[in-house]
Amino acid sequence: MVIKGELTFPGDKSISHRSLMFAALANGESRLSNSSTGVDVQSTRKCLEACGIKIWNDGNDVIVKGGTFSNPSEPLDCGNSGTTTRLLLGLLAGQGINATFIGDDSLSSRPMNRILDPLSKMGLISESNNGKLPITIHKSELSGIKYESPVASAQVKSAVLLAGLGASGKTSVTEPTLSRDHTEKMLTGLGVNIIVDGLSTTILKSSSPLSSFKLSVPGDPSTAAFFATAAALVPKSEIKLNHVLANPTRTGFFSALEKMGGGMACINQWEETGELICDLKIFHQPLQSINIDEKDVPGLIDELPIIAILATQAKGKTEIRGAKELRVKECDRIHAICKNLKKMGADIEELDDGFIINGPTNLNGAEIETFHDHRIAMAFSIAELVADGDVELDNPECASISYPEFYDVLERLKQ
Ligand code: S3P
């Protein structure tokens, strides 16, 4: 079996969430094309609709009639989505909305004080279940703050900046390492007064609503990474990945694959609505190990499960450190990666903030615990391509959180 073909992906999940939210803030009708088809982005859409924003489909496009938010009459169900919860906490706090946020078991176990702490410093009155969901926010007068975030998190940065849109004065956030910068880029493109200076971003209260816009969301590089890995791992494989977002805060996986010796060529690269986009060719070549440390982590945080699979087939010792944030994602991804890869026969050692893999090793089929985490399900489906025997996932359906079409597309590529 080889992996061959050409793929174009639905829109990047981070940009899709933001485009719905920013369109909701804008006066008039915005048109979004190629929005993510994942369940997470549907959670954002439903929450915005519950706040009085009209959203409908026109063919493959999504139309958002934004402007005025109202208090939702029911709790906002954020499902499995950390981005929905955290960004909407900031955005709705800034718009003076009363709302209760709820989510599934995974989301209800994730830390939310990283958002509530800065928002309460801005004046937000809220209640939470010990820093977790359910959270209720009350209409409060917010004032700008200077916030030093202890974590390199785009969700924290974005929540504070979005609250800052409705807070008096200036709001600034400084982060320890640059996290994905879509909020800053998109708001700048929409004419918001926002200044980026190294690791600090400052936003001014916006006195007028945003103007409506049209956006075609670039393909999701985090989804592309699974298929790139499939082609990189299986001998004689080659695929073309079209229209992939190449924002430098998101290309850590592709840089890592290249450093590991993976076959990669950028065929075209261009800019579209302020973002770099590229068409890529990925092909099989022998792989070697890589070291990843804290400064690299934000650029490939969501790709570490699939990098672990690559590392099992690479020659030498791969060390991933400084990735403690993986423990508070949709599941404890360090535990999920180590437990499942051990079951498949990999040589892996669990660290507090990462793992060490010695490769290459033959992987065998196994029953895999996904922990209902989409990226664990997709990573181990790719591992099956180089394993002797079948990989049985306990919950394959969870891939729909980011890419419902995942298994069909993977089948199509197998030749
Ligand atoms: C995201 C930021 C990252 C990432 C998540 C999406 C975003 O989370 O893991 O999948 O869209 O802002 P953190 O900001 O918590 O690192």
CSV table of C-alpha atoms and ligand atoms in Angstrom, one decimal:
chain,number,residue,atom,x,y,z
A,1,MET,CA,0.0,0.0,0.0
A,2,VAL,CA,1.2,3.5,-0.8
A,3,ILE,CA,-0.3,6.9,-0.1
A,4,LYS,CA,-0.9,8.9,-3.2
A,5,GLY,CA,-3.2,11.8,-4.3
A,6,GLU,CA,-4.0,15.5,-4.0
A,7,LEU,CA,-5.9,17.1,-1.2
A,8,THR,CA,-7.5,20.5,-0.4
A,9,PHE,CA,-8.7,20.9,3.2
A,10,PRO,CA,-11.6,22.6,4.9
A,11,GLY,CA,-10.7,25.9,6.5
A,12,ASP,CA,-8.3,26.2,9.5
A,13,LYS,CA,-10.2,25.7,12.8
A,14,SER,CA,-8.6,28.6,14.6
A,15,ILE,CA,-9.4,31.1,11.8
A,16,SER,CA,-12.9,29.6,11.3
A,17,HIS,CA,-13.8,30.2,15.0
A,18,ARG,CA,-12.5,33.7,14.8
A,19,SER,CA,-14.1,34.6,11.5
A,20,LEU,CA,-17.5,33.6,13.0
A,21,MET,CA,-16.9,35.7,16.1
A,22,PHE,CA,-15.6,38.7,14.3
A,23,ALA,CA,-18.4,38.6,11.8
A,24,ALA,CA,-20.8,38.5,14.7
A,25,LEU,CA,-19.2,41.7,16.0
A,26,ALA,CA,-19.5,43.4,12.6
A,27,ASN,CA,-22.4,45.5,11.4
A,28,GLY,CA,-24.1,43.9,8.4
A,29,GLU,CA,-23.6,40.6,6.5
A,30,SER,CA,-20.3,38.9,6.3
A,31,ARG,CA,-19.6,35.9,3.9
A,32,LEU,CA,-17.3,33.1,5.0
A,33,SER,CA,-16.1,30.5,2.5
A,34,ASN,CA,-14.3,27.2,3.3
A,35,SER,CA,-15.1,27.4,7.0
A,36,SER,CA,-14.1,24.3,9.0
A,37,THR,CA,-16.6,21.5,8.8
A,38,GLY,CA,-15.6,20.3,12.4
A,39,VAL,CA,-18.0,20.0,15.3
A,40,ASP,CA,-16.0,22.5,17.3
A,41,VAL,CA,-16.7,25.4,14.9
A,42,GLN,CA,-20.4,24.4,14.9
A,43,SER,CA,-20.3,24.9,18.7
A,44,THR,CA,-19.1,28.5,18.2
A,45,ARG,CA,-21.8,29.0,15.6
A,46,LYS,CA,-24.5,27.7,17.9
A,47,CYS,CA,-23.3,29.8,20.9
A,48,LEU,CA,-23.3,33.0,18.7
A,49,GLU,CA,-26.8,32.1,17.5
A,50,ALA,CA,-28.0,31.7,21.1
A,51,CYS,CA,-26.7,35.3,21.6
A,52,GLY,CA,-29.0,36.6,18.9
A,53,ILE,CA,-26.6,36.6,15.9
A,54,LYS,CA,-28.3,35.4,12.7
A,55,ILE,CA,-26.2,32.8,10.8
A,56,TRP,CA,-27.2,30.8,7.7
A,57,ASN,CA,-25.7,28.8,4.9
A,58,ASP,CA,-25.7,30.0,1.3
A,59,GLY,CA,-24.5,27.0,-0.7
A,60,ASN,CA,-21.1,26.2,0.8
A,61,ASP,CA,-20.7,29.7,2.3
A,62,VAL,CA,-21.7,30.8,5.7
A,63,ILE,CA,-23.4,34.2,6.1
A,64,VAL,CA,-23.3,36.0,9.4
A,65,LYS,CA,-25.5,39.0,10.1
A,66,GLY,CA,-23.7,40.6,13.1
A,67,GLY,CA,-24.0,43.7,15.2
A,68,THR,CA,-25.9,43.3,18.4
A,69,PHE,CA,-25.6,40.5,21.0
A,70,SER,CA,-28.3,39.6,23.4
A,71,ASN,CA,-28.3,37.6,26.7
A,72,PRO,CA,-28.8,33.9,25.9
A,73,SER,CA,-31.8,32.4,27.5
A,74,GLU,CA,-30.1,29.0,27.9
A,75,PRO,CA,-26.5,28.1,29.0
A,76,LEU,CA,-24.1,28.3,26.1
A,77,ASP,CA,-23.0,24.7,25.2
A,78,CYS,CA,-19.4,24.9,24.1
A,79,GLY,CA,-19.3,21.1,23.5
A,80,ASN,CA,-15.6,19.9,23.4
A,81,SER,CA,-14.2,23.3,22.3
A,82,GLY,CA,-11.7,25.2,24.4
A,83,THR,CA,-11.4,27.9,21.7
A,84,THR,CA,-15.2,28.5,21.7
A,85,THR,CA,-15.3,28.8,25.5
A,86,ARG,CA,-12.2,30.9,26.1
A,87,LEU,CA,-12.6,33.3,23.2
A,88,LEU,CA,-16.3,33.8,23.8
A,89,LEU,CA,-15.7,34.4,27.6
A,90,GLY,CA,-13.5,37.4,26.6
A,91,LEU,CA,-15.7,38.6,23.7
A,92,LEU,CA,-19.0,38.4,25.6
A,93,ALA,CA,-17.5,39.9,28.7
A,94,GLY,CA,-16.5,42.9,26.6
A,95,GLN,CA,-20.0,43.1,25.1
A,96,GLY,CA,-21.6,43.2,28.6
A,97,ILE,CA,-23.5,39.9,28.2
A,98,ASN,CA,-24.8,37.7,31.0
A,99,ALA,CA,-24.2,34.1,30.1
A,100,THR,CA,-23.5,30.7,31.5
A,101,PHE,CA,-21.0,28.5,29.7
A,102,ILE,CA,-21.1,24.7,29.8
A,103,GLY,CA,-19.4,21.9,27.9
A,104,ASP,CA,-18.7,18.1,27.7
A,105,ASP,CA,-16.8,16.1,30.3
A,106,SER,CA,-13.4,16.9,28.7
A,107,LEU,CA,-14.0,20.6,28.4
A,108,SER,CA,-15.4,20.7,32.0
A,109,SER,CA,-12.1,19.4,33.3
A,110,ARG,CA,-10.0,22.0,31.6
A,111,PRO,CA,-8.5,25.0,33.4
A,112,MET,CA,-10.4,28.3,32.9
A,113,ASN,CA,-8.7,30.4,35.5
A,114,ARG,CA,-6.1,31.3,32.9
A,115,ILE,CA,-9.0,33.3,31.3
A,116,LEU,CA,-11.0,34.3,34.5
A,117,ASP,CA,-8.0,35.7,36.3
A,118,PRO,CA,-7.2,38.4,33.7
A,119,LEU,CA,-10.9,39.1,33.0
A,120,SER,CA,-11.6,39.6,36.7
A,121,LYS,CA,-8.6,42.0,36.9
A,122,MET,CA,-10.4,43.9,34.1
A,123,GLY,CA,-13.5,44.0,36.4
A,124,LEU,CA,-15.5,41.0,35.3
A,125,ILE,CA,-17.8,39.5,37.9
A,126,SER,CA,-18.2,35.8,37.4
A,127,GLU,CA,-18.7,32.4,39.1
A,128,SER,CA,-17.0,29.2,38.2
A,129,ASN,CA,-16.8,25.6,39.5
A,130,ASN,CA,-13.3,26.0,41.1
A,131,GLY,CA,-11.9,27.6,37.9
A,132,LYS,CA,-13.7,25.1,35.6
A,133,LEU,CA,-17.0,25.0,33.8
A,134,PRO,CA,-19.8,25.8,34.4
A,135,ILE,CA,-19.0,29.5,34.4
A,136,THR,CA,-21.4,32.3,34.7
A,137,ILE,CA,-20.4,35.9,33.6
A,138,HIS,CA,-22.3,39.0,34.6
A,139,LYS,CA,-22.5,42.3,32.8
A,140,SER,CA,-19.6,44.3,34.2
A,141,GLU,CA,-17.8,47.6,33.4
A,142,LEU,CA,-14.4,46.5,32.1
A,143,SER,CA,-11.2,48.6,32.1
A,144,GLY,CA,-8.0,47.9,30.2
A,145,ILE,CA,-5.1,46.2,32.0
A,146,LYS,CA,-1.5,45.3,31.2
A,147,TYR,CA,-1.5,41.5,31.4
A,148,GLU,CA,1.7,39.3,31.6
A,149,SER,CA,0.4,35.9,30.6
A,150,PRO,CA,2.2,33.0,32.3
A,151,VAL,CA,1.5,30.7,29.4
A,152,ALA,CA,2.1,31.0,25.7
A,153,SER,CA,-1.5,30.5,24.7
A,154,ALA,CA,-3.4,32.1,21.8
A,155,GLN,CA,-6.6,31.4,23.6
A,156,VAL,CA,-5.6,33.5,26.7
A,157,LYS,CA,-4.1,36.3,24.5
A,158,SER,CA,-7.3,36.4,22.3
A,159,ALA,CA,-9.7,36.3,25.3
A,160,VAL,CA,-8.0,39.3,26.9
A,161,LEU,CA,-7.8,41.2,23.6
A,162,LEU,CA,-11.4,40.5,22.8
A,163,ALA,CA,-12.5,41.7,26.2
A,164,GLY,CA,-10.3,44.7,25.6
A,165,LEU,CA,-12.4,45.6,22.5
A,166,GLY,CA,-15.2,46.6,25.0
A,167,ALA,CA,-13.0,47.8,27.9
A,168,SER,CA,-12.2,51.4,28.7
A,169,GLY,CA,-8.7,52.5,27.8
A,170,LYS,CA,-5.9,50.3,26.6
A,171,THR,CA,-5.6,46.5,27.1
A,172,SER,CA,-2.3,44.8,26.5
A,173,VAL,CA,-1.1,41.2,26.8
A,174,THR,CA,2.5,40.0,26.9
A,175,GLU,CA,3.2,36.3,26.4
A,176,PRO,CA,6.4,34.3,27.1
A,177,THR,CA,6.7,32.9,23.6
A,178,LEU,CA,4.7,33.9,20.5
A,179,SER,CA,1.5,31.8,20.1
A,180,ARG,CA,-0.6,31.8,17.0
A,181,ASP,CA,-1.4,35.3,15.9
A,182,HIS,CA,-4.7,35.0,14.0
A,183,THR,CA,-6.6,37.3,16.3
A,184,GLU,CA,-4.1,40.1,15.9
A,185,LYS,CA,-3.8,39.6,12.2
A,186,MET,CA,-7.5,39.4,11.5
A,187,LEU,CA,-8.4,42.4,13.7
A,188,THR,CA,-5.7,44.5,12.1
A,189,GLY,CA,-7.1,43.6,8.7
A,190,LEU,CA,-10.6,44.7,9.9
A,191,GLY,CA,-9.2,48.1,10.9
A,192,VAL,CA,-9.2,47.6,14.7
A,193,ASN,CA,-6.6,49.7,16.5
A,194,ILE,CA,-4.2,47.0,17.6
A,195,ILE,CA,-0.5,47.3,18.0
A,196,VAL,CA,1.9,44.3,18.0
A,197,ASP,CA,5.3,44.9,19.5
A,198,GLY,CA,7.3,41.7,19.8
A,199,LEU,CA,5.6,39.5,22.4
A,200,SER,CA,3.2,42.3,23.5
A,201,THR,CA,-0.1,43.2,21.8
A,202,THR,CA,-2.2,46.3,22.7
A,203,ILE,CA,-5.8,46.9,21.7
A,204,LEU,CA,-7.9,50.1,22.2
A,205,LYS,CA,-11.5,50.1,23.1
A,206,SER,CA,-13.4,50.1,19.8
A,207,SER,CA,-15.9,52.9,19.6
A,208,SER,CA,-17.6,51.8,16.4
A,209,PRO,CA,-18.6,48.2,15.3
A,210,LEU,CA,-16.4,46.4,12.8
A,211,SER,CA,-17.4,46.5,9.2
A,212,SER,CA,-18.7,43.3,7.6
A,213,PHE,CA,-16.2,41.3,5.4
A,214,LYS,CA,-15.7,38.4,3.0
A,215,LEU,CA,-13.2,35.7,3.9
A,216,SER,CA,-12.1,32.5,2.3
A,217,VAL,CA,-10.5,30.4,5.2
A,218,PRO,CA,-7.2,28.8,4.2
A,219,GLY,CA,-6.8,25.0,4.6
A,220,ASP,CA,-6.1,23.7,8.1
A,221,PRO,CA,-2.3,22.9,8.5
A,222,SER,CA,-3.1,20.9,11.7
A,223,THR,CA,-5.3,18.6,9.6
A,224,ALA,CA,-2.8,18.5,6.7
A,225,ALA,CA,-0.2,17.3,9.2
A,226,PHE,CA,-1.8,13.9,9.5
A,227,PHE,CA,-1.8,13.3,5.8
A,228,ALA,CA,1.7,14.7,5.4
A,229,THR,CA,2.8,12.1,8.0
A,230,ALA,CA,1.0,9.3,6.2
A,231,ALA,CA,3.0,10.2,3.0
A,232,ALA,CA,6.3,10.7,4.9
A,233,LEU,CA,6.0,7.3,6.6
A,234,VAL,CA,4.9,4.9,3.9
A,235,PRO,CA,7.6,4.0,1.4
A,236,LYS,CA,7.1,5.2,-2.2
A,237,SER,CA,4.3,7.6,-1.1
A,238,GLU,CA,3.8,11.1,-2.4
A,239,ILE,CA,0.9,13.6,-1.9
A,240,LYS,CA,0.1,17.1,-2.8
A,241,LEU,CA,-1.5,19.3,-0.2
A,242,ASN,CA,-3.2,22.4,-1.7
A,243,HIS,CA,-4.0,25.8,-0.2
A,244,VAL,CA,-2.6,25.1,3.2
A,245,LEU,CA,-2.3,28.0,5.7
A,246,ALA,CA,1.5,28.8,6.1
A,247,ASN,CA,1.3,31.4,8.9
A,248,PRO,CA,4.8,31.2,10.5
A,249,THR,CA,3.2,30.7,14.0
A,250,ARG,CA,1.6,27.5,12.6
A,251,THR,CA,4.3,25.8,10.5
A,252,GLY,CA,6.3,24.2,13.3
A,253,PHE,CA,5.2,20.7,12.2
A,254,PHE,CA,6.4,21.2,8.7
A,255,SER,CA,9.7,22.6,9.9
A,256,ALA,CA,10.1,19.6,12.2
A,257,LEU,CA,9.2,17.2,9.4
A,258,GLU,CA,11.8,18.8,7.2
A,259,LYS,CA,14.5,18.7,10.0
A,260,MET,CA,13.7,15.0,10.4
A,261,GLY,CA,14.6,14.4,6.7
A,262,GLY,CA,11.0,14.1,5.5
A,263,GLY,CA,10.6,14.8,1.8
A,264,MET,CA,8.9,18.2,1.3
A,265,ALA,CA,8.7,20.8,-1.5
A,266,CYS,CA,6.8,24.0,-1.4
A,267,ILE,CA,5.4,24.3,-4.9
A,268,ASN,CA,3.6,27.7,-4.7
A,269,GLN,CA,3.4,30.2,-1.9
A,270,TRP,CA,1.3,33.4,-1.9
A,271,GLU,CA,-0.5,35.8,0.4
A,272,GLU,CA,-4.3,36.0,0.7
A,273,THR,CA,-6.1,38.4,3.1
A,274,GLY,CA,-3.0,38.9,5.2
A,275,GLU,CA,-2.1,35.2,5.6
A,276,LEU,CA,0.6,33.1,3.8
A,277,ILE,CA,-0.7,30.1,1.9
A,278,CYS,CA,1.1,27.3,0.1
A,279,ASP,CA,0.8,24.2,-2.0
A,280,LEU,CA,3.1,21.5,-0.8
A,281,LYS,CA,4.4,18.1,-2.0
A,282,ILE,CA,5.3,15.6,0.7
A,283,PHE,CA,7.0,12.3,-0.1
A,284,HIS,CA,8.6,9.4,1.8
A,285,GLN,CA,12.3,9.6,2.8
A,286,PRO,CA,14.2,8.0,5.7
A,287,LEU,CA,13.6,10.0,8.9
A,288,GLN,CA,15.9,10.9,11.7
A,289,SER,CA,15.2,12.0,15.3
A,290,ILE,CA,14.6,15.6,16.4
A,291,ASN,CA,14.7,17.6,19.7
A,292,ILE,CA,11.8,19.9,20.4
A,293,ASP,CA,11.9,22.3,23.4
A,294,GLU,CA,9.8,24.9,25.1
A,295,LYS,CA,10.4,27.7,22.5
A,296,ASP,CA,9.3,25.4,19.6
A,297,VAL,CA,6.2,24.1,21.3
A,298,PRO,CA,3.6,26.9,20.5
A,299,GLY,CA,4.2,26.5,16.8
A,300,LEU,CA,3.4,22.8,16.8
A,301,ILE,CA,1.4,22.3,20.0
A,302,ASP,CA,-1.5,20.5,18.3
A,303,GLU,CA,0.8,18.4,16.1
A,304,LEU,CA,2.8,16.7,18.9
A,305,PRO,CA,0.7,13.6,18.9
A,306,ILE,CA,1.4,13.0,15.2
A,307,ILE,CA,5.1,14.0,15.6
A,308,ALA,CA,5.3,11.2,18.2
A,309,ILE,CA,4.2,8.7,15.6
A,310,LEU,CA,6.8,10.1,13.1
A,311,ALA,CA,9.5,9.8,15.8
A,312,THR,CA,8.8,6.0,16.3
A,313,GLN,CA,9.9,5.5,12.7
A,314,ALA,CA,12.9,7.9,12.9
A,315,LYS,CA,16.5,6.8,13.6
A,316,GLY,CA,17.8,8.0,16.9
A,317,LYS,CA,16.5,9.6,20.1
A,318,THR,CA,13.7,12.1,19.8
A,319,GLU,CA,13.2,14.3,22.9
A,320,ILE,CA,10.1,16.5,23.3
A,321,ARG,CA,10.4,18.8,26.4
A,322,GLY,CA,8.7,22.0,27.6
A,323,ALA,CA,5.3,20.7,26.4
A,324,LYS,CA,3.4,20.6,29.8
A,325,GLU,CA,0.4,22.3,28.1
A,326,LEU,CA,-0.2,19.0,26.4
A,327,ARG,CA,-1.5,17.7,29.7
A,328,VAL,CA,-4.5,20.1,29.7
A,329,LYS,CA,-5.6,19.7,26.1
A,330,GLU,CA,-8.8,17.8,25.0
A,331,CYS,CA,-7.2,15.0,27.1
A,332,ASP,CA,-3.8,14.6,28.9
A,333,ARG,CA,-2.1,14.1,25.5
A,334,ILE,CA,1.3,13.1,27.1
A,335,HIS,CA,-0.3,10.2,28.9
A,336,ALA,CA,-2.5,9.3,25.9
A,337,ILE,CA,0.5,9.2,23.5
A,338,CYS,CA,2.8,7.3,25.9
A,339,LYS,CA,0.2,4.7,27.0
A,340,ASN,CA,-1.0,3.9,23.4
A,341,LEU,CA,2.5,3.9,21.8
A,342,LYS,CA,3.7,1.5,24.5
A,343,LYS,CA,0.8,-0.8,23.7
A,344,MET,CA,2.0,-0.7,20.0
A,345,GLY,CA,5.5,-1.7,21.0
A,346,ALA,CA,7.3,1.7,20.8
A,347,ASP,CA,10.3,2.6,23.0
A,348,ILE,CA,8.9,5.7,24.8
A,349,GLU,CA,9.5,7.2,28.1
A,350,GLU,CA,7.0,9.6,29.7
A,351,LEU,CA,8.3,12.9,31.1
A,352,ASP,CA,6.4,15.4,33.2
A,353,ASP,CA,6.6,17.9,30.3
A,354,GLY,CA,7.0,15.6,27.2
A,355,PHE,CA,8.5,12.3,26.2
A,356,ILE,CA,11.5,10.5,24.8
A,357,ILE,CA,11.2,8.1,21.9
A,358,ASN,CA,14.0,5.8,20.6
A,359,GLY,CA,13.5,4.8,17.0
A,360,PRO,CA,13.0,3.2,14.7
A,361,THR,CA,10.8,0.4,16.1
A,362,ASN,CA,8.3,-1.9,14.5
A,363,LEU,CA,4.8,-1.0,15.7
A,364,ASN,CA,2.2,-3.7,16.2
A,365,GLY,CA,-1.6,-3.4,16.0
A,366,ALA,CA,-3.4,-2.6,19.3
A,367,GLU,CA,-6.6,-1.4,21.0
A,368,ILE,CA,-6.2,2.3,21.3
A,369,GLU,CA,-7.8,4.5,23.9
A,370,THR,CA,-8.6,7.8,22.2
A,371,PHE,CA,-9.7,9.5,25.5
A,372,HIS,CA,-12.4,10.9,23.1
A,373,ASP,CA,-9.7,13.2,21.7
A,374,HIS,CA,-9.8,13.9,17.9
A,375,ARG,CA,-6.1,14.3,17.5
A,376,ILE,CA,-5.3,11.1,19.4
A,377,ALA,CA,-7.8,9.2,17.1
A,378,MET,CA,-6.3,10.6,13.9
A,379,ALA,CA,-2.7,10.2,15.0
A,380,PHE,CA,-3.2,6.5,15.8
A,381,SER,CA,-5.1,5.9,12.6
A,382,ILE,CA,-2.0,7.1,10.8
A,383,ALA,CA,0.2,4.9,13.0
A,384,GLU,CA,-1.8,1.9,11.7
A,385,LEU,CA,-0.4,2.5,8.2
A,386,VAL,CA,3.1,1.4,9.4
A,387,ALA,CA,1.9,-1.2,12.0
A,388,ASP,CA,1.8,-5.0,11.7
A,389,GLY,CA,-1.9,-5.6,12.5
A,390,ASP,CA,-4.9,-3.5,13.1
A,391,VAL,CA,-5.4,-0.4,15.2
A,392,GLU,CA,-8.8,-0.5,16.9
A,393,LEU,CA,-9.9,2.9,18.2
A,394,ASP,CA,-12.4,2.9,21.1
A,395,ASN,CA,-14.0,6.1,19.7
A,396,PRO,CA,-13.1,6.8,16.0
A,397,GLU,CA,-16.1,9.2,15.7
A,398,CYS,CA,-14.3,11.8,17.8
A,399,ALA,CA,-12.2,12.8,14.7
A,400,SER,CA,-15.3,14.8,13.7
A,401,ILE,CA,-14.4,17.5,16.3
A,402,SER,CA,-12.0,18.9,13.7
A,403,TYR,CA,-12.3,16.8,10.5
A,404,PRO,CA,-15.5,14.7,10.0
A,405,GLU,CA,-14.2,13.5,6.6
A,406,PHE,CA,-10.9,12.2,8.0
A,407,TYR,CA,-11.4,8.4,7.5
A,408,ASP,CA,-13.0,8.7,4.0
A,409,VAL,CA,-10.2,10.9,2.8
A,410,LEU,CA,-7.5,8.6,4.3
A,411,GLU,CA,-9.2,5.5,2.5
A,412,ARG,CA,-9.2,7.4,-0.8
A,413,LEU,CA,-5.4,8.0,-0.5
A,414,LYS,CA,-4.5,4.3,0.0
A,415,GLN,CA,-3.5,2.7,-3.2
B,1,S3P,C1,-6.0,27.6,19.6
B,1,S3P,C2,-4.9,27.7,20.5
B,1,S3P,C3,-4.2,26.6,21.0
B,1,S3P,C4,-4.5,25.3,20.3
B,1,S3P,C5,-6.0,25.1,20.1
B,1,S3P,C6,-6.5,26.3,19.2
B,1,S3P,C7,-6.6,28.8,19.1
B,1,S3P,O1,-4.5,26.5,22.4
B,1,S3P,O2,-4.0,24.2,21.0
B,1,S3P,O3,-6.2,23.9,19.4
B,1,S3P,O4,-7.4,28.7,18.2
B,1,S3P,O5,-6.4,29.9,19.7
B,1,S3P,P1,-3.8,27.3,23.5
B,1,S3P,O6,-4.0,28.7,23.2
B,1,S3P,O7,-4.4,26.9,24.8
B,1,S3P,O8,-2.3,26.9,23.5
